[in-house]
Coordinates of N, CA and C in Angstrom, one line a residue:
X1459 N 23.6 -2.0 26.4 CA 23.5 -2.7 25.1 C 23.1 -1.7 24.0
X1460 N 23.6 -1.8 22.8 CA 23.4 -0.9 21.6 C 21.9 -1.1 21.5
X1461 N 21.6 -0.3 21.1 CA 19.8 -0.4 20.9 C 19.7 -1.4 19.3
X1462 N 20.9 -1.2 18.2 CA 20.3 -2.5 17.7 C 20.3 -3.6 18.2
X1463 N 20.9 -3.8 19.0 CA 21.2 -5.7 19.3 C 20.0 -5.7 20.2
X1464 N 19.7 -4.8 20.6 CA 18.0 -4.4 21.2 C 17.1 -5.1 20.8
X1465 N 17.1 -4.1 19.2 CA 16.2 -4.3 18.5 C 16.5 -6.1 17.6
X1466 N 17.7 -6.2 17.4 CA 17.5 -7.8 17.1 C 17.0 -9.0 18.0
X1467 N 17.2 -8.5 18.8 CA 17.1 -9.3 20.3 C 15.4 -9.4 20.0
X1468 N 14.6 -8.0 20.5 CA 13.6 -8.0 20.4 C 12.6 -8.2 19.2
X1469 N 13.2 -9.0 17.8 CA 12.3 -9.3 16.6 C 13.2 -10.8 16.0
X1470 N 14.1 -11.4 17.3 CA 14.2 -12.6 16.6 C 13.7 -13.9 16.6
X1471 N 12.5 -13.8 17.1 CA 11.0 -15.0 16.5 C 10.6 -14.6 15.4
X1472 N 10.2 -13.3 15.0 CA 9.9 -13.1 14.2 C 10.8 -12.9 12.6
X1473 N 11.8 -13.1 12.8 CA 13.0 -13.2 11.8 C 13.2 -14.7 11.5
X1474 N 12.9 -15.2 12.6 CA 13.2 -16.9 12.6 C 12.0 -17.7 11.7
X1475 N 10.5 -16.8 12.0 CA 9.3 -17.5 11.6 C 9.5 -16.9 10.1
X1476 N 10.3 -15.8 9.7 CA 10.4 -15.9 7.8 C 11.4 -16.3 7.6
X1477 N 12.1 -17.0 8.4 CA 13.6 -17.1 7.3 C 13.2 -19.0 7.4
X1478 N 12.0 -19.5 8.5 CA 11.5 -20.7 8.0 C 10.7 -21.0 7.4
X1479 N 9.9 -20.0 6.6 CA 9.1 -20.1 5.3 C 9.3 -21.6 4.4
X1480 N 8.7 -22.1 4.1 CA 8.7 -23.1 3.2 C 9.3 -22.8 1.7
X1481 N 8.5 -21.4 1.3 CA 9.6 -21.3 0.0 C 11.1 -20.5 -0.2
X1482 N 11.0 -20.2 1.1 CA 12.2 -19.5 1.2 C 13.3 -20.5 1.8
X1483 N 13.1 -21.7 2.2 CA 14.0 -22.4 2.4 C 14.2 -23.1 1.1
X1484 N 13.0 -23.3 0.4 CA 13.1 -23.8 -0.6 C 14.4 -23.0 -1.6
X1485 N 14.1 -21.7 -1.7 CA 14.6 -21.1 -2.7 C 16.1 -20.6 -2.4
X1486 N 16.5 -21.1 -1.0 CA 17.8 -21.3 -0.8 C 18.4 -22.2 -0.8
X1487 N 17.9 -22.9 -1.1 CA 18.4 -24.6 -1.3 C 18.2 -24.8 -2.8
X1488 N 18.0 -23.6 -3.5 CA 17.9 -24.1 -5.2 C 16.5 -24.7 -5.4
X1489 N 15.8 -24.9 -4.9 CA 14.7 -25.9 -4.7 C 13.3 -25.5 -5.5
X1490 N 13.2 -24.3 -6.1 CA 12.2 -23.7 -6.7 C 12.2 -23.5 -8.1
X1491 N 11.7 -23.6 -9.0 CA 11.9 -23.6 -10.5 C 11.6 -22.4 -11.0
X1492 N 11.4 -22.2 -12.7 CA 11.8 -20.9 -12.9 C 10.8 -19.9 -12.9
X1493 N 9.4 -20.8 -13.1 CA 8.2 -19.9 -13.1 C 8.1 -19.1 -11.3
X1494 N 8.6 -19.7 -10.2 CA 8.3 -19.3 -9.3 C 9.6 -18.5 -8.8
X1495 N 10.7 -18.0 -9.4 CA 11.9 -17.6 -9.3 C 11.4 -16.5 -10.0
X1496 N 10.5 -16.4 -11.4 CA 10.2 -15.2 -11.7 C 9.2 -14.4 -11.3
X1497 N 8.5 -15.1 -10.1 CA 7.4 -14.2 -9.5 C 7.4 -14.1 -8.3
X1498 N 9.0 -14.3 -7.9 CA 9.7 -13.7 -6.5 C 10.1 -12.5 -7.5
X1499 N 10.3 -12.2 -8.4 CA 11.5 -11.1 -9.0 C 9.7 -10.4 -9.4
X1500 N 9.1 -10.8 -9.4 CA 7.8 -9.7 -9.8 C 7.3 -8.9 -8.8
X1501 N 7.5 -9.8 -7.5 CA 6.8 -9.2 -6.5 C 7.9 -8.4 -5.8
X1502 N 9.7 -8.5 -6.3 CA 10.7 -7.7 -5.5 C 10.4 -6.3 -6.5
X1503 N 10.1 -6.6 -7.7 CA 10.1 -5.0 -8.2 C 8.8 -4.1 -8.3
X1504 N 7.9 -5.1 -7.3 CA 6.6 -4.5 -7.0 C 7.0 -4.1 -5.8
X1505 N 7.5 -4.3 -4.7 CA 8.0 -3.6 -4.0 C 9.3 -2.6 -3.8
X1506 N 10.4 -3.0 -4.4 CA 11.4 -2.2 -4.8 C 11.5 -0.8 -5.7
X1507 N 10.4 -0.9 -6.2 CA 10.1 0.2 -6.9 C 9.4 1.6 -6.3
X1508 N 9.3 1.0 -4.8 CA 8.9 2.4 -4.1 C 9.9 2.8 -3.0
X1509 N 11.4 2.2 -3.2 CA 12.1 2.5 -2.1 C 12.6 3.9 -2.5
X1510 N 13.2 4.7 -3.1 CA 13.2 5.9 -3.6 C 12.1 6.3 -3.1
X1511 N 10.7 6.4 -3.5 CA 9.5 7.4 -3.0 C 9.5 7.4 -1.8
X1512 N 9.3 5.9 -1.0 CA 9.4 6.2 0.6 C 10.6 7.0 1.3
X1513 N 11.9 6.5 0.7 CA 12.9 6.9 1.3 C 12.5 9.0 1.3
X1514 N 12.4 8.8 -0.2 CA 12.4 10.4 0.0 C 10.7 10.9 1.1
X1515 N 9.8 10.6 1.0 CA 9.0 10.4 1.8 C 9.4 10.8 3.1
X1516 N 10.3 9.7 3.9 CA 10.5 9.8 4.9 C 11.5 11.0 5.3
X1517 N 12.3 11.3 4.4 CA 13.4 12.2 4.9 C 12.9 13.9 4.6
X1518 N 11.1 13.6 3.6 CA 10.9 15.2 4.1 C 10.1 15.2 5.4
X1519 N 9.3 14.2 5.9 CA 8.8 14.0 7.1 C 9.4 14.0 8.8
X1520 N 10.9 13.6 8.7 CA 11.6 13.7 9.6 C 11.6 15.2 10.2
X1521 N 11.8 15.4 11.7 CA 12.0 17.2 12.2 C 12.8 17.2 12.3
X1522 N 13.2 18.5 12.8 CA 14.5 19.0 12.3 C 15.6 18.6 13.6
X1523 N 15.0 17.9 14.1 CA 16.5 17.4 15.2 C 16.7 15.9 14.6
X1524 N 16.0 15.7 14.0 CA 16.3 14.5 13.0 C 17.2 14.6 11.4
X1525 N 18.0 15.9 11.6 CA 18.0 16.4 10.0 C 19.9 15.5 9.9
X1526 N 20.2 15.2 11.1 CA 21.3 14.3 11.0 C 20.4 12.5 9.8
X1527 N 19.3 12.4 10.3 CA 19.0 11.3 10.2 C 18.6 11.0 8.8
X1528 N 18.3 12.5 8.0 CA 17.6 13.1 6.7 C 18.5 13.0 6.0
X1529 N 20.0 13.3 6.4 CA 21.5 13.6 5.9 C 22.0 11.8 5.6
X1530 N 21.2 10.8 6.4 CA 21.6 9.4 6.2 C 20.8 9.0 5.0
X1531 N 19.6 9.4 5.4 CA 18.5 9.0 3.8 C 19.5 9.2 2.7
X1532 N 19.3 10.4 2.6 CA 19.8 11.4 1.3 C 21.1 10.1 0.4
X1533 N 22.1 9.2 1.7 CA 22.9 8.5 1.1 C 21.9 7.2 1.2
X1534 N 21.3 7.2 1.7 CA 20.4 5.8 1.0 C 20.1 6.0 -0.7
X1535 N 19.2 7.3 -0.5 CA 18.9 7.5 -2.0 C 19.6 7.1 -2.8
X1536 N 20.5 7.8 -3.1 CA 22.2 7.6 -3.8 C 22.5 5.8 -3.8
X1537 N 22.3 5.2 -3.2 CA 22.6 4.1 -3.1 C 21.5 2.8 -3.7
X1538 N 20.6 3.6 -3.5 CA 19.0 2.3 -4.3 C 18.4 2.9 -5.4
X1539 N 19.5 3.6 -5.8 CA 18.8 4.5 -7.3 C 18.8 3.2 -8.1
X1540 N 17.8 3.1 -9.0 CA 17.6 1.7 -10.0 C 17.8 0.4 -9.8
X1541 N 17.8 0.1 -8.4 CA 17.5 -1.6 -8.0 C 16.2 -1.6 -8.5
X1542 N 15.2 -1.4 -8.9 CA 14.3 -1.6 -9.3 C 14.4 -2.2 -11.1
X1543 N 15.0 -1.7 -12.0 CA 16.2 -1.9 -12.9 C 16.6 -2.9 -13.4
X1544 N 17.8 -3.3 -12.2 CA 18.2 -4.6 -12.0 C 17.2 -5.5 -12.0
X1545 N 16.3 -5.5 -11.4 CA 15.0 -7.0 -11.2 C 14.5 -7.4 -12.6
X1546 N 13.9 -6.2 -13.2 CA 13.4 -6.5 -14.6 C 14.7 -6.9 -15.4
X1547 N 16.0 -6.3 -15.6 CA 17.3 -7.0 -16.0 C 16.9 -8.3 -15.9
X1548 N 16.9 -8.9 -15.2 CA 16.5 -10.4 -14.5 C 15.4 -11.2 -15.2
X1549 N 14.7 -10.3 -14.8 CA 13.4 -11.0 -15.4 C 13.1 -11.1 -17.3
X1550 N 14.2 -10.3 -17.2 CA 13.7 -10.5 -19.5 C 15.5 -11.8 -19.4
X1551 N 16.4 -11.8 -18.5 CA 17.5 -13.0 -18.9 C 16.7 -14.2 -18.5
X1552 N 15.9 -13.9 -17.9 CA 14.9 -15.2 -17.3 C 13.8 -15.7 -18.4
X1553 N 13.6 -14.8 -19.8 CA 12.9 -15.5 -20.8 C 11.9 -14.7 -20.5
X1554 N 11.4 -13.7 -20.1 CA 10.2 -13.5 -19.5 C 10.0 -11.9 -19.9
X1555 N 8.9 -11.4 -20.3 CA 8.9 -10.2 -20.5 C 8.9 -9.0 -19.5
X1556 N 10.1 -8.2 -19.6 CA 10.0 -7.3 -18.1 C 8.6 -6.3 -18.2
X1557 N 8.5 -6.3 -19.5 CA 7.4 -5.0 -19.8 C 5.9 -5.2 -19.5
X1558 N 5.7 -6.3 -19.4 CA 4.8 -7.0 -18.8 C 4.5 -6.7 -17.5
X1559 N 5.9 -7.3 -16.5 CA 5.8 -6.9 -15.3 C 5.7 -5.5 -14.9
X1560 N 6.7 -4.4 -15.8 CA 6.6 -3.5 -15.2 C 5.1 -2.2 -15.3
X1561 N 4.3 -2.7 -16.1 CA 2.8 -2.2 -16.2 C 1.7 -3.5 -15.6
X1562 N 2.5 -4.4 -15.1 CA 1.3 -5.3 -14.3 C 1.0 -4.8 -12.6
X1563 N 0.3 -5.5 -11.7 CA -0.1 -5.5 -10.8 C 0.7 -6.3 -9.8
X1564 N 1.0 -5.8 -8.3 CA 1.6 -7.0 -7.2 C 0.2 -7.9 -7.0
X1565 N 1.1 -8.6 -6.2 CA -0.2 -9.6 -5.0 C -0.5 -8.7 -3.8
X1566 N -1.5 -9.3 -3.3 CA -1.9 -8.5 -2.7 C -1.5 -8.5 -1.4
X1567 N -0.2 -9.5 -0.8 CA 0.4 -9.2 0.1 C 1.7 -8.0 0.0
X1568 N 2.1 -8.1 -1.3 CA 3.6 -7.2 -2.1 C 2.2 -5.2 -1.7
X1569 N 1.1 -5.4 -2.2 CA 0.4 -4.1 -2.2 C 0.2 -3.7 -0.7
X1570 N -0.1 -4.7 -0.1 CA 0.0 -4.4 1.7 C 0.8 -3.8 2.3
X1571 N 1.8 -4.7 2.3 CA 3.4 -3.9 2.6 C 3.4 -2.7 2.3
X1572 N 3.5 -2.1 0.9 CA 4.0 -1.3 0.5 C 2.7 0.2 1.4
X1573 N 1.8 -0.4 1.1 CA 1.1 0.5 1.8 C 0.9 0.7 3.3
X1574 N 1.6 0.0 4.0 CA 1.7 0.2 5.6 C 2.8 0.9 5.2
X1575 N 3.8 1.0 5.3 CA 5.3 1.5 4.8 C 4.7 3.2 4.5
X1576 N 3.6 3.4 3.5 CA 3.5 4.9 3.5 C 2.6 5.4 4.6
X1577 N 1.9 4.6 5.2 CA 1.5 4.7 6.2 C 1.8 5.0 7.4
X1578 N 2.7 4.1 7.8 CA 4.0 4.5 8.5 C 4.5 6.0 8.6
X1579 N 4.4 6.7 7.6 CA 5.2 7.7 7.8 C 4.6 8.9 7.4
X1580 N 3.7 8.5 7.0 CA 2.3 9.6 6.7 C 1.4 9.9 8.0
X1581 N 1.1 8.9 8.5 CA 0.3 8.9 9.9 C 0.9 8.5 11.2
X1582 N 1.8 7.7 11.0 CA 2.4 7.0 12.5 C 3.1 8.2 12.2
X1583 N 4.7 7.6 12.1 CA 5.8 8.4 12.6 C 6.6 8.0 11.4
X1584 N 7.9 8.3 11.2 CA 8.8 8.2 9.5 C 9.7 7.6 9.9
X1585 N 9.9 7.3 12.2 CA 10.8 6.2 12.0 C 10.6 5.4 11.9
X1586 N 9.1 5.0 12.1 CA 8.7 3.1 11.9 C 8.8 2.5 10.6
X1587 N 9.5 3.7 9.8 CA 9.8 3.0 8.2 C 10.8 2.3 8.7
X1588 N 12.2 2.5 9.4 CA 13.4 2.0 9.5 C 13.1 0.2 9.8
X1589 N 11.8 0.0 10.1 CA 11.3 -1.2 10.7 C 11.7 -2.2 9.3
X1590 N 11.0 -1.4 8.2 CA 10.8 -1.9 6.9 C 12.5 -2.2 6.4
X1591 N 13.2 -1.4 6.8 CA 14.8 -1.1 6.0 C 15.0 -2.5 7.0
X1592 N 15.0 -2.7 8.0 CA 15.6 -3.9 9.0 C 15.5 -4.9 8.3
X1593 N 13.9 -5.1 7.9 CA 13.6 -6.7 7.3 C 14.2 -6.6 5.6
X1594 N 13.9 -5.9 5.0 CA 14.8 -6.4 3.8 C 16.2 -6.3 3.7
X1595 N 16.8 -5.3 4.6 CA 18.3 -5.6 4.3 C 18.7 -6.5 5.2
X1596 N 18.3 -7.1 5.9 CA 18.4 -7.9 6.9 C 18.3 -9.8 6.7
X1597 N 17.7 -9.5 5.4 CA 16.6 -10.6 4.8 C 17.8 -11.0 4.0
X1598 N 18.4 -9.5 3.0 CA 19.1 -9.8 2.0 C 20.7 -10.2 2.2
X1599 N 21.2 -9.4 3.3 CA 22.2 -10.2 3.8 C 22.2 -11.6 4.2
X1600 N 21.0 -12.1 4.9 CA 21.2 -13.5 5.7 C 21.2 -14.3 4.2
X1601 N 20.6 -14.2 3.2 CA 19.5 -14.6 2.4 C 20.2 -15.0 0.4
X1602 N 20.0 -13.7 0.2 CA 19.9 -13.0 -0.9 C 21.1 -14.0 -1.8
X1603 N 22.6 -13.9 -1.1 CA 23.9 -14.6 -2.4 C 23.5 -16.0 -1.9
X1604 N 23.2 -16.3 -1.0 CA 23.6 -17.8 -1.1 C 22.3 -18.3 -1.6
X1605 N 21.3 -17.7 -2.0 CA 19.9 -18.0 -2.6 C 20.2 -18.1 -4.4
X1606 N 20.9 -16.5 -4.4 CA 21.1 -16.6 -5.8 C 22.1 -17.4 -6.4
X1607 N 23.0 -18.1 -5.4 CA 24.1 -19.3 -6.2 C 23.5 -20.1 -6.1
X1608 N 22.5 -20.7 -5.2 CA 21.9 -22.3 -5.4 C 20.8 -22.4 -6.7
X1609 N 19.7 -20.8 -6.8 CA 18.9 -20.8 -7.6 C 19.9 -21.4 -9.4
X1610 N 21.1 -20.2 -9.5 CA 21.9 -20.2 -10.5 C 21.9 -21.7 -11.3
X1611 N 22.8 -22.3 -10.2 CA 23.3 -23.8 -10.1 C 22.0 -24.5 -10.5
X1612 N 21.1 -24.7 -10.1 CA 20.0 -25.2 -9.8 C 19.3 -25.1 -11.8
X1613 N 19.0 -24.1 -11.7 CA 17.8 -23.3 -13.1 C 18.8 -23.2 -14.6
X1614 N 20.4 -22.9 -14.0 CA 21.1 -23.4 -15.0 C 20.9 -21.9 -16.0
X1615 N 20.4 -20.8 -15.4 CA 20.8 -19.7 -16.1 C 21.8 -18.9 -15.9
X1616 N 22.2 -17.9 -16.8 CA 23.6 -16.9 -16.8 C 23.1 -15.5 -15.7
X1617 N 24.7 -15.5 -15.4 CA 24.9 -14.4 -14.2 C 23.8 -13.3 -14.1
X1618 N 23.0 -12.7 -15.6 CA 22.8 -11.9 -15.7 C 21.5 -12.0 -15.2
X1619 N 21.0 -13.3 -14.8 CA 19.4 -13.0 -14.3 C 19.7 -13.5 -13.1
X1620 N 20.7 -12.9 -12.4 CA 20.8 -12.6 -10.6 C 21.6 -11.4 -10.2
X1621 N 21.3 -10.4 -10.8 CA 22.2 -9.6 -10.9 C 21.3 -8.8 -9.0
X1622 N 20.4 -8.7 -9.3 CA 19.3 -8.7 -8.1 C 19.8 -9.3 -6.9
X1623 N 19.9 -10.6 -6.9 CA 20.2 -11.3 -5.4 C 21.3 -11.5 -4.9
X1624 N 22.0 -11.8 -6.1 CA 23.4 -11.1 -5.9 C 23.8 -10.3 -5.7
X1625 N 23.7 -9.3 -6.1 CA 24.2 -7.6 -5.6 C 24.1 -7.1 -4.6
X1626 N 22.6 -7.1 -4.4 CA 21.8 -6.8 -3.5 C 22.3 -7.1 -2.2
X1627 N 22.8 -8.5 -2.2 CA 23.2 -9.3 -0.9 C 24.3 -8.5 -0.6
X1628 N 25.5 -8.2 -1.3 CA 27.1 -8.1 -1.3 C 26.7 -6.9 -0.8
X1629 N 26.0 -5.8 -1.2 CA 25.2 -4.7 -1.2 C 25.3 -4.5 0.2
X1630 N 24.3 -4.5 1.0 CA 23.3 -4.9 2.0 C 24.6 -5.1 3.6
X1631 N 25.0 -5.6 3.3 CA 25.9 -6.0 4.1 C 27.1 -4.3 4.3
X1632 N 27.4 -3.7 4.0 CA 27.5 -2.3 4.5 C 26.7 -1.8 4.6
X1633 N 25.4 -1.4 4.3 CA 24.5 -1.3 4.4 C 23.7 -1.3 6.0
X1634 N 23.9 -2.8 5.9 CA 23.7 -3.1 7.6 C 24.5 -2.2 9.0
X1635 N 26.1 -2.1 8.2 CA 26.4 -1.3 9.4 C 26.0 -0.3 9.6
X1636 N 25.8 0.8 8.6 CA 25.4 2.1 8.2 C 24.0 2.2 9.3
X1637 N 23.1 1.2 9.0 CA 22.0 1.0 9.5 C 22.2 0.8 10.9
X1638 N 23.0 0.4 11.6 CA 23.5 -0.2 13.0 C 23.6 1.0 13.4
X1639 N 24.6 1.9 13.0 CA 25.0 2.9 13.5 C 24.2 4.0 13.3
X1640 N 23.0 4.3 12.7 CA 22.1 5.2 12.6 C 21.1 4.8 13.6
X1641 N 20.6 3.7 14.0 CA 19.5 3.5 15.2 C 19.8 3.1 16.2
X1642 N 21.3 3.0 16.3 CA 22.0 3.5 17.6 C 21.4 5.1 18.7
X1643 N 21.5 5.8 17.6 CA 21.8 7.0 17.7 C 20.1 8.2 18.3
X1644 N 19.4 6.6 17.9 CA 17.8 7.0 18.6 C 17.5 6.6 19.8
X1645 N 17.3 7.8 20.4 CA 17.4 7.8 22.1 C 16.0 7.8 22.7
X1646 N 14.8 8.3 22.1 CA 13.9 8.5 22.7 C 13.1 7.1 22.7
X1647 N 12.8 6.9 23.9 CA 12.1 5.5 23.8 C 10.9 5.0 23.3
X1648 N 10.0 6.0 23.5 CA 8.6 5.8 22.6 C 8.9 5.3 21.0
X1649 N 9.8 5.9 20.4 CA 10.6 6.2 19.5 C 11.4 4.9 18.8
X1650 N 11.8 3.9 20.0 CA 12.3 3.2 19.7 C 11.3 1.6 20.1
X1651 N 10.6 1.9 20.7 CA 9.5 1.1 21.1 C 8.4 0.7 19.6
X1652 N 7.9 1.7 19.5 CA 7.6 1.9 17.8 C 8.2 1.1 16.7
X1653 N 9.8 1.4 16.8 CA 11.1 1.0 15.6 C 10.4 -0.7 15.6
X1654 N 10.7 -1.3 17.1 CA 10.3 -2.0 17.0 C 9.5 -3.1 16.6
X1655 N 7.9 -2.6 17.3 CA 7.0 -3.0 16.6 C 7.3 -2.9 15.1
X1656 N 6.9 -2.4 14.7 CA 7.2 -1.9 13.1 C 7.7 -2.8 12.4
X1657 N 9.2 -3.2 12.8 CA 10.0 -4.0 12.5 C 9.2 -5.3 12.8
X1658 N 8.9 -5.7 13.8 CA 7.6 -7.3 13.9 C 6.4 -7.1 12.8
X1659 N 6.2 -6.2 12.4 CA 5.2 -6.4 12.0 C 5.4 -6.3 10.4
X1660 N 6.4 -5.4 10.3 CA 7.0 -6.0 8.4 C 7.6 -7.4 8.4
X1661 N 8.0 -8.0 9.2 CA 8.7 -9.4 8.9 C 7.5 -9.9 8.5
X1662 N 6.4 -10.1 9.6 CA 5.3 -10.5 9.0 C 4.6 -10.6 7.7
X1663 N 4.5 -9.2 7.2 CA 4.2 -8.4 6.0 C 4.8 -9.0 4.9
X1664 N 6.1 -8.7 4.9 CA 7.5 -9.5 4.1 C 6.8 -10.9 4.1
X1665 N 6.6 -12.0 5.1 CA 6.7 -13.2 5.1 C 4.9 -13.4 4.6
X1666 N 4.2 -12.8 4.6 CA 2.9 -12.8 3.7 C 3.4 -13.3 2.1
X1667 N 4.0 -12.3 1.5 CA 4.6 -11.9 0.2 C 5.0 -13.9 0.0
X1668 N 5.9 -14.0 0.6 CA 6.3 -15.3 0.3 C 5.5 -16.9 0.7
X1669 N 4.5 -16.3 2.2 CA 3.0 -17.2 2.3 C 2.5 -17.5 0.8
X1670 N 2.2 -16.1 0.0 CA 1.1 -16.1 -0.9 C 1.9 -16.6 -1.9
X1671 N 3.1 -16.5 -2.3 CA 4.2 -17.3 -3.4 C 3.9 -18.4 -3.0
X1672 N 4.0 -19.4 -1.9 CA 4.1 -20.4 -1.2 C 2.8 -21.3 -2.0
X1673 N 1.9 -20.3 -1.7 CA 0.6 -21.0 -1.8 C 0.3 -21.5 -3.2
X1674 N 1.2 -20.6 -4.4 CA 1.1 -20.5 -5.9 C 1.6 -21.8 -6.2
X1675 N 3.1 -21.6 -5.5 CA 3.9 -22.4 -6.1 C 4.7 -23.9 -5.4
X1676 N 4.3 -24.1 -4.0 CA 4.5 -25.7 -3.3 C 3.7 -26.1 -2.9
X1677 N 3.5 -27.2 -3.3 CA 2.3 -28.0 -3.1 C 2.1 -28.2 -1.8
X1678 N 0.8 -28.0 -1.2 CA -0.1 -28.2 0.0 C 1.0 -29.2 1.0
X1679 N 1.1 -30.3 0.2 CA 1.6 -31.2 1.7 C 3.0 -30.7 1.9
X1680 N 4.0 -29.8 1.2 CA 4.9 -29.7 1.5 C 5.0 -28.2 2.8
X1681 N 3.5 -27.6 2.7 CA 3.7 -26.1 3.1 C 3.2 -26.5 4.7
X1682 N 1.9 -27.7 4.8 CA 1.5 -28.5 5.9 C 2.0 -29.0 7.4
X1683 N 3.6 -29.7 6.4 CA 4.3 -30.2 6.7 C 5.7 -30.1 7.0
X1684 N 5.9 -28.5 6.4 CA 7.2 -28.1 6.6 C 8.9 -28.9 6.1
X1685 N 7.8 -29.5 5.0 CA 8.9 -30.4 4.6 C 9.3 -29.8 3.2
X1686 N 11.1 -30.0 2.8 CA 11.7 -29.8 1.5 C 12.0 -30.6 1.1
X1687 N 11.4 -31.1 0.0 CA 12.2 -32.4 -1.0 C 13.7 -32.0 -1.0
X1688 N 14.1 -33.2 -1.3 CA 15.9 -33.8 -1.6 C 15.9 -32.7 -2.7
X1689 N 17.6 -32.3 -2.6 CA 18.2 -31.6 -3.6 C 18.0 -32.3 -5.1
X1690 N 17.6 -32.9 -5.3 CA 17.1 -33.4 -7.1 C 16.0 -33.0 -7.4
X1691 N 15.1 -32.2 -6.1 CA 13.6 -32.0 -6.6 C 13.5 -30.7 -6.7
X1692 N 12.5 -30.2 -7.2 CA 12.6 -28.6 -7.3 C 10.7 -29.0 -6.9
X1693 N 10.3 -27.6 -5.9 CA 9.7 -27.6 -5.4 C 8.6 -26.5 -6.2
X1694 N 7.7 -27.0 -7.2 CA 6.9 -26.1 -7.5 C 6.0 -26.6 -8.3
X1695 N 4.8 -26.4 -9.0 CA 3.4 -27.3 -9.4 C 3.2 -26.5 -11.0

């Protein structure tokens, strides 16, 4: 078996326990309003804004039998130059000041993340970043378009403040193969044992970010209870 379907194999409870988040079901089902739609997009460009530094990060940390793997970064680079961009785009069609956000602070689950992620590759190893690349492009394929057409429909704003979840999603999805076929290609098992973990342990990390949104923005009995109001309700306080 390909070592991804390995690795999906081996992190799908843990994919299953965020993708049944309470606001993230919510917020695929249109079900979240606009103040909580704009502090999903605060906390994507508190974290998206260090995918460049990590990426580059990781690809000077990689050795040199890894320099095929440095040669795949290098087109990641190329490819997530200014999604960070896009989000604030979003966030000022959404009525809301980007400039604000972009000199404010994450939560303190969005500052976690980001700092296991340099951690990862400063002290562990620069593959257990790929753990990190699993869960959001992974997130945003399953996730991301069909989130941003219900949100759209739902909030009744123009194209231009989903330029993010949209893209991203349509994005993501070659992306994914590119990614399939690069951690194929890691043979050492410690190595891949690691990828692993990593990967369990950002879903978690990821699914914090939207715990702590959760907590802001759906009321107690619904987070309790694992329950989503009917499509006429939008789920936020």
């Amino acid at each position: 078996m390909p070592f991804y379907e390995i690795l999906l194999s081996e992190t799908e409870k843990e994919r299953e326990v965020l993708f049944n988040l309470p606001l993230i079901k919510a917020g695929a089902a249109g079900q979240v309003n606009l103040p909580a739609y704009v502090a999903f997009l605060t906390e994507a460009y508190h974290h998206v804004k260090h995918t460049i530094p990590l990426l580059m990060l990781c690809g000077s940390k990689l050795p040199e039998h890894y320099e095929w793997l440095r040669e795949a970064v290098a087109e990641y680079i190329e490819e997530e130059l200014g999604h960070q961009e896009w989000i604030l785009n979003d966030i000022n069609a959404c009525g809301t000041d980007a400039e604000t956000v972009r000199h404010g602070q994450p939560g303190l689950s969005t500052e976690i993340m980001v700092a296991y992620a340099y951690d990862m590759i400063n002290r562990v190893n620069p593959i257990g970043f790929f753990g990190m690349v699993l869960v959001l492009e992974g997130t945003s394929v399953a996730l991301a378009t069909q989130a941003g057409a219900s949100l759209q429909s739902s909030l009744g704003l123009p194209n231009k403040a989903f330029s993010y979840l949209t893209s991203h999603g349509a994005l993501d999805v070659g992306h994914t193969e590119f990614y399939a076929g690069l951690v194929n290609k890691i043979e050492d098992k410690k190595e891949r044992a690691l990828l692993i973990r990593s990967a369990k342990n950002f879903y978690k990390l990821y699914g914090d970010i939207f715990r702590e949104l959760g907590n802001r923005f759906i009321p107690e009995h619904f987070i309790s209870s694992n329950l989503i109001p009917s499509n006429s309700q939008q789920v936020a306080v």
